């Protein structure tokens, strides 16, 4: 077997990876150079994507280059950029001023826990930027310089920012523990904006952004391709259930526009969750439509700059207006919901052409989405179940012992904690929680959010995935858990690696995949295979002797 | 260096005042001029700081939610940790400011290399130390109002009696004085003992600690070990308050050193991290309710951005869409 490379999981032996402790190095942090070892950083954004998006300083460069080809007046640009943001974001200004370096946030970051690099303590990550702030924007720093914790802005500082702001997944876990709510994610977002002013982007983020701008989704799937994809899904659903589901696409006058992260169009196991939505909507007869133009719920703009969030997000309301729908339904995704909950309406609203969302099946008015007019699928489905609108047989999932991973953003930028659990408990008989320090608002990141989930960043992903992977391992050992459910497209991709590494052979699933397993569809044949087209032993046993007639299951 | 320089600075400050009074007779400078200057810097500086913060807009509603959102009547929302309205925010802020709610959550993470196993243990020491420090400082400060009032209001006397409840020593030891000194000492120790904390700590973290430690120690010495002319001090404070000050020669050098360190603390306050006292109230991740889907939050500088319109999209992909049978706007 060929030797595994640095961008492959097998390259990293657990014992090797765990050779660290939480002790900082003897040199002070200002004098410790950044170690750009392969596996711990991400390839730069390609010039063509920057050009397509009208972003500054497009060029080809490599992280390992000595010269990053910054604009001549780079320093001015950064300081001016900081000045502007200090006058625009109270968060930034306050967070720069009031940190007392109490260290409460220090061991809360998954990258610090899994790697021990002191600059991955959230407080340190912020200090990387704060030290410049002190030097150039505060009286004490101007007078006392280094003694007051200030330092000179140099190219090495910029490189260090690039390294560590792309080692933060903007998960906000640190913010939960900080006595002032200092949110390092916010500092990372702004740090990345500053880097962006110099043309420093990572390709794993900026290529999806460019794709999304052009084709409507991160993956760059063109309209006819999306149609093909959904048709494939429909075929698999038919193979599994015998039911042919519709694929409404860009349908004017539909009641609901459905938007979900495009990761679910391409990457397993997200695809099965996507099929789950399609089956569910068919089953309840929802008058909905997909859009090829707004075919992305996720928003890698969040990992780029506030302006980019807005540029990408604008499509959702615009498309809802063009199609004349009444309200919008959003799929299972993490950072997508941060944007939809905390940015969308402010940036691109008000959507006064829409109506307050109301479930056509239960009559429930989603008052908590009165202004944005956008409902989370987990709220929608939980409400369906609550009103008995779905015929569910949770024993269909008896081959699964499932635990639930709260994705960072739904947990800490929204608080949608009970809805997914309610749905899970209604579609599965065996649901086990991971330890309390690792779920709900204290949940751990998958290690690959915020645009870090690429293979060349494998070492950091495995390190960052340690706390989550270890918690999965715990319930695996204790309860025999064999599946990890999550409601996030990035998770579905990255946690697969995390589980393969830290808790094999636990598999990853979306919640609506589990819903679709339990869903007793009208007119379905006796299902022997799930949407993965795997034969499920106990489904076969049930199917054989009962010999039910088609359509009998919904009475 | 980051520890030693602030320590030396505080010692020098102490000596300046002590010998300035004892040897050079600069009572007026240390007793009248500096207190007024410090107070002005404190008030003007802090107000300036707060106004500057308040002038910066809050473009987005980004509370860090730490509990269940308000959605359906049949799901219990977490009113305090994920507030949906003003009342909840007030509750959340009160818990944060008065009880250090977030610090109370603190855990310690440990890794056992075999396995490996990541373990989390509750760790309330920082919370305890922080609470002890801030609350005792508040009570000590209130107690000091006895030097600024004549007659001393009953509340202050009551508080004082409560504080000296154990009736130990002559004059009695106040519980808060002891707690205060222990807490500051502990906050200092953890900074130098814990390798991570030592790593992140700056001179600006040690300086206020030493200053406060100096203030506490000089105060303690004056009350319990040295003879201090209370009447003279009270004349000074009341004189300062009525803008008719005279610095008494009877008060000791120790008193002037105590007073001077307090002045330095006041003057330093608006410039560094101590402004967290005010900043905590303005932190947008804590003081906003999570209702951005219910009420539209307005960004005062929201500006138009370049987007890719549907028309442009159809322009590029229209042919392909037509072939695939996807409806078009044109035609
Ligand atoms: S918990 Fe908050 S105040 Fe304490 S070090 Fe971290 S960011 Fe600073
Ligand atoms: S936001 Fe998450 S990844 Fe970033 S510093 Fe905080 S805990 Fe670490």
Short mmCIF file of N, CA and C and ligand atoms in Angstrom, two decimals, chain A residues 105 108-112 120-123 125 167-175 183-186 188 412 445, ligand 2:
data_model
loop_
_atom_site.label_atom_id
_atom_site.label_comp_id
_atom_site.label_asym_id
_atom_site.label_seq_id
_atom_site.Cartn_x
_atom_site.Cartn_y
_atom_site.Cartn_z
N UNK A 105 -11.80 31.11 28.49
CA UNK A 105 -12.08 30.56 27.16
C UNK A 105 -10.97 29.62 26.68
N UNK A 108 -11.49 25.90 25.83
CA UNK A 108 -12.82 25.62 25.31
C UNK A 108 -12.81 25.41 23.80
N UNK A 109 -11.68 25.69 23.18
CA UNK A 109 -11.61 25.59 21.73
C UNK A 109 -11.11 24.20 21.33
N UNK A 110 -11.82 23.58 20.41
CA UNK A 110 -11.46 22.23 19.99
C UNK A 110 -10.07 22.16 19.38
N UNK A 111 -9.62 23.25 18.77
CA UNK A 111 -8.28 23.19 18.17
C UNK A 111 -7.20 23.22 19.24
N UNK A 112 -7.46 23.94 20.32
CA UNK A 112 -6.50 23.93 21.42
C UNK A 112 -6.53 22.57 22.12
N UNK A 120 -4.03 28.80 19.61
CA UNK A 120 -5.39 28.37 19.37
C UNK A 120 -6.27 28.50 20.60
N UNK A 121 -5.73 29.06 21.68
CA UNK A 121 -6.63 29.46 22.75
C UNK A 121 -7.37 30.68 22.21
N UNK A 122 -8.69 30.71 22.33
CA UNK A 122 -9.44 31.83 21.74
C UNK A 122 -8.87 33.19 22.15
N UNK A 123 -8.50 33.33 23.40
CA UNK A 123 -7.99 34.62 23.86
C UNK A 123 -6.73 34.99 23.08
N UNK A 125 -5.91 33.92 20.03
CA UNK A 125 -6.28 34.19 18.65
C UNK A 125 -6.69 35.66 18.53
N UNK A 167 -7.67 28.76 11.32
CA UNK A 167 -7.71 27.64 12.25
C UNK A 167 -8.79 27.89 13.29
N UNK A 168 -9.73 28.72 12.94
CA UNK A 168 -10.88 28.97 13.80
C UNK A 168 -12.10 28.66 12.96
N UNK A 169 -12.99 27.85 13.50
CA UNK A 169 -14.16 27.47 12.72
C UNK A 169 -15.36 28.36 13.02
N UNK A 170 -15.12 29.47 13.68
CA UNK A 170 -16.20 30.42 13.96
C UNK A 170 -17.37 29.73 14.65
N UNK A 171 -17.02 28.87 15.62
CA UNK A 171 -18.05 28.03 16.23
C UNK A 171 -18.70 28.67 17.45
N UNK A 172 -18.08 29.69 18.01
CA UNK A 172 -18.62 30.48 19.13
C UNK A 172 -18.63 29.74 20.47
N UNK A 173 -17.96 28.63 20.58
CA UNK A 173 -17.99 27.92 21.85
C UNK A 173 -17.31 28.76 22.93
N UNK A 174 -16.25 29.44 22.54
CA UNK A 174 -15.53 30.27 23.51
C UNK A 174 -16.43 31.37 24.06
N UNK A 175 -17.30 31.87 23.21
CA UNK A 175 -18.17 32.98 23.60
C UNK A 175 -19.14 32.59 24.72
N UNK A 183 -16.76 37.09 21.52
CA UNK A 183 -17.00 36.06 20.52
C UNK A 183 -15.82 36.05 19.56
N UNK A 184 -14.95 35.07 19.73
CA UNK A 184 -13.77 35.02 18.87
C UNK A 184 -14.16 34.78 17.42
N UNK A 185 -15.31 34.16 17.21
CA UNK A 185 -15.77 33.98 15.83
C UNK A 185 -15.90 35.35 15.15
N UNK A 186 -16.42 36.32 15.87
CA UNK A 186 -16.60 37.65 15.32
C UNK A 186 -15.24 38.27 14.99
N UNK A 188 -12.54 36.55 14.30
CA UNK A 188 -12.04 35.82 13.13
C UNK A 188 -12.69 36.34 11.86
N UNK A 412 -25.63 27.80 18.94
CA UNK A 412 -25.16 29.02 19.59
C UNK A 412 -25.50 30.30 18.86
N UNK A 445 -17.44 21.64 17.78
CA UNK A 445 -17.41 21.74 16.33
C UNK A 445 -16.92 20.43 15.73
S1 LIG C 2 -14.96 30.37 17.69
FE1 LIG C 2 -14.59 28.17 18.03
S2 LIG C 2 -12.81 27.73 16.74
FE2 LIG C 2 -12.88 29.93 16.99
S3 LIG C 2 -11.60 30.35 18.77
FE3 LIG C 2 -13.69 30.15 19.54
S4 LIG C 2 -13.84 28.01 20.14
FE4 LIG C 2 -12.04 28.16 18.80
#
